[in-house]
JSON list of C-alpha atoms in Angstrom, two decimals:
[
{"chain": "A", "resi": 1, "resn": "ARG", "atom": "CA", "xyz": [92.70, 42.22, 99.08]},
{"chain": "A", "resi": 2, "resn": "SER", "atom": "CA", "xyz": [90.82, 44.65, 101.67]},
{"chain": "A", "resi": 3, "resn": "THR", "atom": "CA", "xyz": [87.97, 47.06, 100.75]},
{"chain": "A", "resi": 4, "resn": "VAL", "atom": "CA", "xyz": [88.42, 50.86, 101.53]},
{"chain": "A", "resi": 5, "resn": "CYS", "atom": "CA", "xyz": [85.59, 52.82, 102.52]},
{"chain": "A", "resi": 6, "resn": "PHE", "atom": "CA", "xyz": [85.89, 56.50, 102.01]},
{"chain": "A", "resi": 7, "resn": "THR", "atom": "CA", "xyz": [83.04, 59.36, 101.94]},
{"chain": "A", "resi": 8, "resn": "LEU", "atom": "CA", "xyz": [83.66, 62.88, 100.87]},
{"chain": "A", "resi": 9, "resn": "PRO", "atom": "CA", "xyz": [81.34, 65.24, 102.64]},
{"chain": "A", "resi": 10, "resn": "GLY", "atom": "CA", "xyz": [82.03, 68.04, 100.18]},
{"chain": "A", "resi": 11, "resn": "VAL", "atom": "CA", "xyz": [80.34, 65.96, 97.49]},
{"chain": "A", "resi": 12, "resn": "GLY", "atom": "CA", "xyz": [76.49, 66.70, 97.15]},
{"chain": "A", "resi": 13, "resn": "GLY", "atom": "CA", "xyz": [76.67, 70.36, 96.83]},
{"chain": "A", "resi": 14, "resn": "ASN", "atom": "CA", "xyz": [79.33, 71.68, 99.26]},
{"chain": "A", "resi": 15, "resn": "PRO", "atom": "CA", "xyz": [82.60, 72.76, 97.96]},
{"chain": "A", "resi": 16, "resn": "ILE", "atom": "CA", "xyz": [85.64, 70.79, 97.89]},
{"chain": "A", "resi": 17, "resn": "TYR", "atom": "CA", "xyz": [88.78, 72.66, 98.62]},
{"chain": "A", "resi": 18, "resn": "PHE", "atom": "CA", "xyz": [91.60, 71.63, 96.36]},
{"chain": "A", "resi": 19, "resn": "MET", "atom": "CA", "xyz": [95.25, 72.33, 97.32]},
{"chain": "A", "resi": 20, "resn": "SER", "atom": "CA", "xyz": [98.46, 71.08, 95.87]},
{"chain": "A", "resi": 21, "resn": "ASP", "atom": "CA", "xyz": [102.12, 72.21, 95.80]},
{"chain": "A", "resi": 22, "resn": "SER", "atom": "CA", "xyz": [101.91, 72.56, 91.99]},
{"chain": "A", "resi": 23, "resn": "ASN", "atom": "CA", "xyz": [99.86, 75.83, 91.20]},
{"chain": "A", "resi": 24, "resn": "ASP", "atom": "CA", "xyz": [99.57, 74.67, 87.55]},
{"chain": "A", "resi": 25, "resn": "LEU", "atom": "CA", "xyz": [97.79, 71.71, 88.80]},
{"chain": "A", "resi": 26, "resn": "VAL", "atom": "CA", "xyz": [95.32, 73.70, 91.03]},
{"chain": "A", "resi": 27, "resn": "ASP", "atom": "CA", "xyz": [94.60, 76.08, 88.10]},
{"chain": "A", "resi": 28, "resn": "TYR", "atom": "CA", "xyz": [93.96, 73.15, 85.82]},
{"chain": "A", "resi": 29, "resn": "ILE", "atom": "CA", "xyz": [91.85, 71.19, 87.99]},
{"chain": "A", "resi": 30, "resn": "THR", "atom": "CA", "xyz": [89.64, 74.08, 89.30]},
{"chain": "A", "resi": 31, "resn": "HIS", "atom": "CA", "xyz": [89.59, 76.29, 86.08]},
{"chain": "A", "resi": 32, "resn": "ASP", "atom": "CA", "xyz": [91.10, 75.08, 82.85]},
{"chain": "A", "resi": 33, "resn": "ILE", "atom": "CA", "xyz": [88.98, 71.83, 82.61]},
{"chain": "A", "resi": 34, "resn": "TYR", "atom": "CA", "xyz": [85.84, 73.82, 83.03]},
{"chain": "A", "resi": 35, "resn": "ASP", "atom": "CA", "xyz": [86.82, 76.32, 80.35]},
{"chain": "A", "resi": 36, "resn": "ASP", "atom": "CA", "xyz": [85.56, 75.63, 76.86]},
{"chain": "A", "resi": 37, "resn": "LYS", "atom": "CA", "xyz": [88.42, 77.58, 75.07]},
{"chain": "A", "resi": 38, "resn": "PHE", "atom": "CA", "xyz": [91.08, 75.54, 77.11]},
{"chain": "A", "resi": 39, "resn": "LYS", "atom": "CA", "xyz": [89.30, 72.35, 75.96]},
{"chain": "A", "resi": 40, "resn": "MET", "atom": "CA", "xyz": [89.22, 73.59, 72.37]},
{"chain": "A", "resi": 41, "resn": "GLU", "atom": "CA", "xyz": [92.90, 74.51, 72.25]},
{"chain": "A", "resi": 42, "resn": "ASN", "atom": "CA", "xyz": [93.96, 71.28, 73.78]},
{"chain": "A", "resi": 43, "resn": "ALA", "atom": "CA", "xyz": [91.18, 68.98, 72.40]},
{"chain": "A", "resi": 44, "resn": "MET", "atom": "CA", "xyz": [93.85, 66.20, 71.91]},
{"chain": "A", "resi": 45, "resn": "LEU", "atom": "CA", "xyz": [94.06, 65.91, 75.68]},
{"chain": "A", "resi": 46, "resn": "PHE", "atom": "CA", "xyz": [90.44, 65.02, 75.97]},
{"chain": "A", "resi": 47, "resn": "GLU", "atom": "CA", "xyz": [89.75, 62.99, 72.74]},
{"chain": "A", "resi": 48, "resn": "ASN", "atom": "CA", "xyz": [90.47, 59.73, 74.49]},
{"chain": "A", "resi": 49, "resn": "LYS", "atom": "CA", "xyz": [87.46, 59.27, 76.95]},
{"chain": "A", "resi": 50, "resn": "GLU", "atom": "CA", "xyz": [90.01, 57.12, 79.06]},
{"chain": "A", "resi": 51, "resn": "SER", "atom": "CA", "xyz": [92.62, 59.43, 79.28]},
{"chain": "A", "resi": 52, "resn": "VAL", "atom": "CA", "xyz": [93.68, 61.02, 82.67]},
{"chain": "A", "resi": 53, "resn": "HIS", "atom": "CA", "xyz": [92.36, 64.55, 81.30]},
{"chain": "A", "resi": 54, "resn": "SER", "atom": "CA", "xyz": [88.99, 63.13, 80.11]},
{"chain": "A", "resi": 55, "resn": "LYS", "atom": "CA", "xyz": [88.61, 61.19, 83.73]},
{"chain": "A", "resi": 56, "resn": "ALA", "atom": "CA", "xyz": [89.56, 64.42, 85.65]},
{"chain": "A", "resi": 57, "resn": "ALA", "atom": "CA", "xyz": [87.13, 66.60, 83.60]},
{"chain": "A", "resi": 58, "resn": "ALA", "atom": "CA", "xyz": [84.21, 64.12, 84.24]},
{"chain": "A", "resi": 59, "resn": "LEU", "atom": "CA", "xyz": [84.93, 63.77, 87.97]},
{"chain": "A", "resi": 60, "resn": "ALA", "atom": "CA", "xyz": [85.45, 67.47, 88.38]},
{"chain": "A", "resi": 61, "resn": "SER", "atom": "CA", "xyz": [82.12, 68.24, 86.69]},
{"chain": "A", "resi": 62, "resn": "SER", "atom": "CA", "xyz": [80.32, 66.33, 89.18]},
{"chain": "A", "resi": 63, "resn": "MET", "atom": "CA", "xyz": [81.83, 68.28, 92.16]},
{"chain": "A", "resi": 64, "resn": "LYS", "atom": "CA", "xyz": [82.25, 71.94, 93.09]},
{"chain": "A", "resi": 65, "resn": "LEU", "atom": "CA", "xyz": [85.98, 72.15, 93.31]},
{"chain": "A", "resi": 66, "resn": "VAL", "atom": "CA", "xyz": [87.44, 75.40, 94.75]},
{"chain": "A", "resi": 67, "resn": "ALA", "atom": "CA", "xyz": [90.88, 76.86, 95.36]},
{"chain": "A", "resi": 68, "resn": "ARG", "atom": "CA", "xyz": [92.46, 79.98, 96.40]},
{"chain": "A", "resi": 69, "resn": "GLU", "atom": "CA", "xyz": [94.06, 82.45, 93.81]},
{"chain": "A", "resi": 70, "resn": "GLN", "atom": "CA", "xyz": [97.23, 80.77, 92.53]},
{"chain": "A", "resi": 71, "resn": "SER", "atom": "CA", "xyz": [99.29, 84.12, 91.94]},
{"chain": "A", "resi": 72, "resn": "ILE", "atom": "CA", "xyz": [100.98, 83.15, 95.23]},
{"chain": "A", "resi": 73, "resn": "PRO", "atom": "CA", "xyz": [103.13, 80.05, 94.80]},
{"chain": "A", "resi": 74, "resn": "ASN", "atom": "CA", "xyz": [103.16, 77.53, 97.66]},
{"chain": "A", "resi": 75, "resn": "ALA", "atom": "CA", "xyz": [106.49, 77.70, 99.27]},
{"chain": "A", "resi": 76, "resn": "HIS", "atom": "CA", "xyz": [107.79, 74.56, 100.74]},
{"chain": "A", "resi": 77, "resn": "ILE", "atom": "CA", "xyz": [108.32, 75.70, 104.49]},
{"chain": "A", "resi": 78, "resn": "ASP", "atom": "CA", "xyz": [110.97, 72.92, 104.92]},
{"chain": "A", "resi": 79, "resn": "LYS", "atom": "CA", "xyz": [112.71, 73.39, 101.41]},
{"chain": "A", "resi": 80, "resn": "ASN", "atom": "CA", "xyz": [112.04, 77.45, 100.66]},
{"chain": "A", "resi": 81, "resn": "LYS", "atom": "CA", "xyz": [113.74, 78.74, 103.66]},
{"chain": "A", "resi": 82, "resn": "GLY", "atom": "CA", "xyz": [114.93, 82.45, 103.99]},
{"chain": "A", "resi": 83, "resn": "ARG", "atom": "CA", "xyz": [111.93, 83.80, 101.99]},
{"chain": "A", "resi": 84, "resn": "LYS", "atom": "CA", "xyz": [109.89, 86.91, 102.81]},
{"chain": "A", "resi": 85, "resn": "GLU", "atom": "CA", "xyz": [107.04, 86.34, 105.06]},
{"chain": "A", "resi": 86, "resn": "HIS", "atom": "CA", "xyz": [104.46, 87.43, 102.46]},
{"chain": "A", "resi": 87, "resn": "GLU", "atom": "CA", "xyz": [105.88, 84.57, 100.13]},
{"chain": "A", "resi": 88, "resn": "TYR", "atom": "CA", "xyz": [104.50, 81.90, 102.56]},
{"chain": "A", "resi": 89, "resn": "TYR", "atom": "CA", "xyz": [100.95, 83.34, 102.91]},
{"chain": "A", "resi": 90, "resn": "GLY", "atom": "CA", "xyz": [99.51, 80.77, 100.17]},
{"chain": "A", "resi": 91, "resn": "THR", "atom": "CA", "xyz": [101.07, 77.90, 102.04]},
{"chain": "A", "resi": 92, "resn": "PHE", "atom": "CA", "xyz": [99.30, 79.11, 105.32]},
{"chain": "A", "resi": 93, "resn": "VAL", "atom": "CA", "xyz": [96.08, 79.79, 103.73]},
{"chain": "A", "resi": 94, "resn": "ASP", "atom": "CA", "xyz": [96.06, 76.06, 102.37]},
{"chain": "A", "resi": 95, "resn": "LEU", "atom": "CA", "xyz": [97.46, 74.75, 105.66]},
{"chain": "A", "resi": 96, "resn": "TYR", "atom": "CA", "xyz": [94.53, 76.72, 107.62]},
{"chain": "A", "resi": 97, "resn": "LEU", "atom": "CA", "xyz": [91.81, 75.31, 105.36]},
{"chain": "A", "resi": 98, "resn": "GLY", "atom": "CA", "xyz": [93.10, 71.80, 105.44]},
{"chain": "A", "resi": 99, "resn": "ILE", "atom": "CA", "xyz": [93.10, 71.92, 109.20]},
{"chain": "A", "resi": 100, "resn": "ASN", "atom": "CA", "xyz": [89.48, 73.01, 109.23]},
{"chain": "A", "resi": 101, "resn": "ALA", "atom": "CA", "xyz": [88.49, 70.25, 106.53]},
{"chain": "A", "resi": 102, "resn": "LYS", "atom": "CA", "xyz": [86.05, 67.60, 107.43]},
{"chain": "A", "resi": 103, "resn": "CYS", "atom": "CA", "xyz": [88.18, 65.10, 105.20]},
{"chain": "A", "resi": 104, "resn": "VAL", "atom": "CA", "xyz": [91.45, 65.12, 103.81]},
{"chain": "A", "resi": 105, "resn": "ALA", "atom": "CA", "xyz": [92.41, 62.92, 100.78]},
{"chain": "A", "resi": 106, "resn": "HIS", "atom": "CA", "xyz": [96.13, 63.12, 99.93]},
{"chain": "A", "resi": 107, "resn": "GLY", "atom": "CA", "xyz": [99.10, 61.56, 97.91]},
{"chain": "A", "resi": 108, "resn": "ILE", "atom": "CA", "xyz": [102.64, 61.13, 98.25]},
{"chain": "A", "resi": 109, "resn": "GLY", "atom": "CA", "xyz": [103.23, 64.69, 99.76]},
{"chain": "A", "resi": 110, "resn": "ASN", "atom": "CA", "xyz": [102.83, 65.07, 103.38]},
{"chain": "A", "resi": 111, "resn": "PHE", "atom": "CA", "xyz": [101.41, 68.67, 103.46]},
{"chain": "A", "resi": 112, "resn": "ALA", "atom": "CA", "xyz": [97.74, 67.59, 103.54]},
{"chain": "A", "resi": 113, "resn": "THR", "atom": "CA", "xyz": [98.77, 64.97, 106.01]},
{"chain": "A", "resi": 114, "resn": "PHE", "atom": "CA", "xyz": [100.20, 67.69, 108.38]},
{"chain": "A", "resi": 115, "resn": "ALA", "atom": "CA", "xyz": [97.05, 69.63, 108.21]},
{"chain": "A", "resi": 116, "resn": "ALA", "atom": "CA", "xyz": [95.03, 66.40, 108.65]},
{"chain": "A", "resi": 117, "resn": "ARG", "atom": "CA", "xyz": [97.26, 65.59, 111.86]},
{"chain": "A", "resi": 118, "resn": "ILE", "atom": "CA", "xyz": [96.85, 69.05, 113.35]},
{"chain": "A", "resi": 119, "resn": "SER", "atom": "CA", "xyz": [93.15, 69.10, 112.93]},
{"chain": "A", "resi": 120, "resn": "GLY", "atom": "CA", "xyz": [92.75, 65.48, 114.49]},
{"chain": "A", "resi": 121, "resn": "THR", "atom": "CA", "xyz": [90.24, 64.26, 112.02]},
{"chain": "A", "resi": 122, "resn": "SER", "atom": "CA", "xyz": [89.78, 60.67, 111.54]},
{"chain": "A", "resi": 123, "resn": "CYS", "atom": "CA", "xyz": [88.51, 61.10, 107.90]},
{"chain": "A", "resi": 124, "resn": "VAL", "atom": "CA", "xyz": [91.77, 60.95, 105.92]},
{"chain": "A", "resi": 125, "resn": "THR", "atom": "CA", "xyz": [92.58, 58.82, 102.90]},
{"chain": "A", "resi": 126, "resn": "LYS", "atom": "CA", "xyz": [95.76, 58.48, 100.62]},
{"chain": "A", "resi": 127, "resn": "HIS", "atom": "CA", "xyz": [95.11, 57.89, 97.11]},
{"chain": "A", "resi": 128, "resn": "THR", "atom": "CA", "xyz": [98.73, 57.56, 96.13]},
{"chain": "A", "resi": 129, "resn": "THR", "atom": "CA", "xyz": [101.64, 55.73, 97.78]},
{"chain": "A", "resi": 130, "resn": "GLU", "atom": "CA", "xyz": [105.54, 55.59, 97.18]},
{"chain": "A", "resi": 131, "resn": "LYS", "atom": "CA", "xyz": [107.85, 52.62, 97.93]},
{"chain": "A", "resi": 132, "resn": "TRP", "atom": "CA", "xyz": [111.49, 52.96, 97.18]},
{"chain": "A", "resi": 133, "resn": "GLY", "atom": "CA", "xyz": [111.03, 55.75, 94.55]},
{"chain": "A", "resi": 134, "resn": "ILE", "atom": "CA", "xyz": [108.19, 54.08, 92.77]},
{"chain": "A", "resi": 135, "resn": "MET", "atom": "CA", "xyz": [104.61, 55.77, 92.71]},
{"chain": "A", "resi": 136, "resn": "THR", "atom": "CA", "xyz": [101.53, 53.29, 92.71]},
{"chain": "A", "resi": 137, "resn": "ARG", "atom": "CA", "xyz": [97.82, 54.43, 92.44]},
{"chain": "A", "resi": 138, "resn": "PHE", "atom": "CA", "xyz": [95.65, 53.83, 95.17]},
{"chain": "A", "resi": 139, "resn": "ASP", "atom": "CA", "xyz": [93.16, 51.10, 94.09]},
{"chain": "A", "resi": 140, "resn": "ALA", "atom": "CA", "xyz": [89.82, 52.68, 94.82]},
{"chain": "A", "resi": 141, "resn": "SER", "atom": "CA", "xyz": [87.88, 49.90, 92.80]},
{"chain": "A", "resi": 142, "resn": "ASN", "atom": "CA", "xyz": [86.59, 48.38, 95.83]},
{"chain": "A", "resi": 143, "resn": "THR", "atom": "CA", "xyz": [85.02, 51.49, 97.71]},
{"chain": "A", "resi": 144, "resn": "CYS", "atom": "CA", "xyz": [81.88, 51.14, 99.68]},
{"chain": "A", "resi": 145, "resn": "PRO", "atom": "CA", "xyz": [79.76, 53.54, 101.46]},
{"chain": "A", "resi": 146, "resn": "LEU", "atom": "CA", "xyz": [79.85, 54.22, 105.43]},
{"chain": "A", "resi": 147, "resn": "ALA", "atom": "CA", "xyz": [77.18, 52.86, 107.56]},
{"chain": "A", "resi": 148, "resn": "GLU", "atom": "CA", "xyz": [76.05, 56.66, 108.18]},
{"chain": "A", "resi": 149, "resn": "PRO", "atom": "CA", "xyz": [77.66, 58.43, 105.16]},
{"chain": "A", "resi": 150, "resn": "LEU", "atom": "CA", "xyz": [78.66, 62.15, 105.63]},
{"chain": "A", "resi": 151, "resn": "GLY", "atom": "CA", "xyz": [78.04, 62.84, 101.89]},
{"chain": "A", "resi": 152, "resn": "ASP", "atom": "CA", "xyz": [78.48, 61.04, 98.49]},
{"chain": "A", "resi": 153, "resn": "THR", "atom": "CA", "xyz": [80.85, 58.10, 98.21]},
{"chain": "A", "resi": 154, "resn": "VAL", "atom": "CA", "xyz": [83.41, 58.94, 95.28]},
{"chain": "A", "resi": 155, "resn": "LYS", "atom": "CA", "xyz": [85.96, 56.57, 93.87]},
{"chain": "A", "resi": 156, "resn": "LEU", "atom": "CA", "xyz": [89.26, 58.37, 93.95]}
]
């Protein structure tokens, strides 16, 4: 079993831009889990400290996660053909910011991968893989700091 080393330069005070093809997920991770009213109305989600919601809230509270306004949904360029130009604005804003990122962490979607490839950054990690239609979580239990870290090491 190999050890994966990954450092996020955004941690330690700099913002981490969060993008997803799910606008609901972006709103949740950048706004809802910080909102006391949301947490009260959805208390059952956060009761178990081992739940994904509790872990997401704990991790997000240690970082400065930011996102663009989610009123413009992300249109998949390859799947949502024939839309008006303005309907792709959100997608291109995310792509532009991803291209200019110091590091890119992504899952089974290839949108962030596309941004990383355009940018040429070597600081890329994949936190979820898919094999034959079955998603598996990235095992970050064996992470380690880089020799000359760019920021704080974060277990994804």
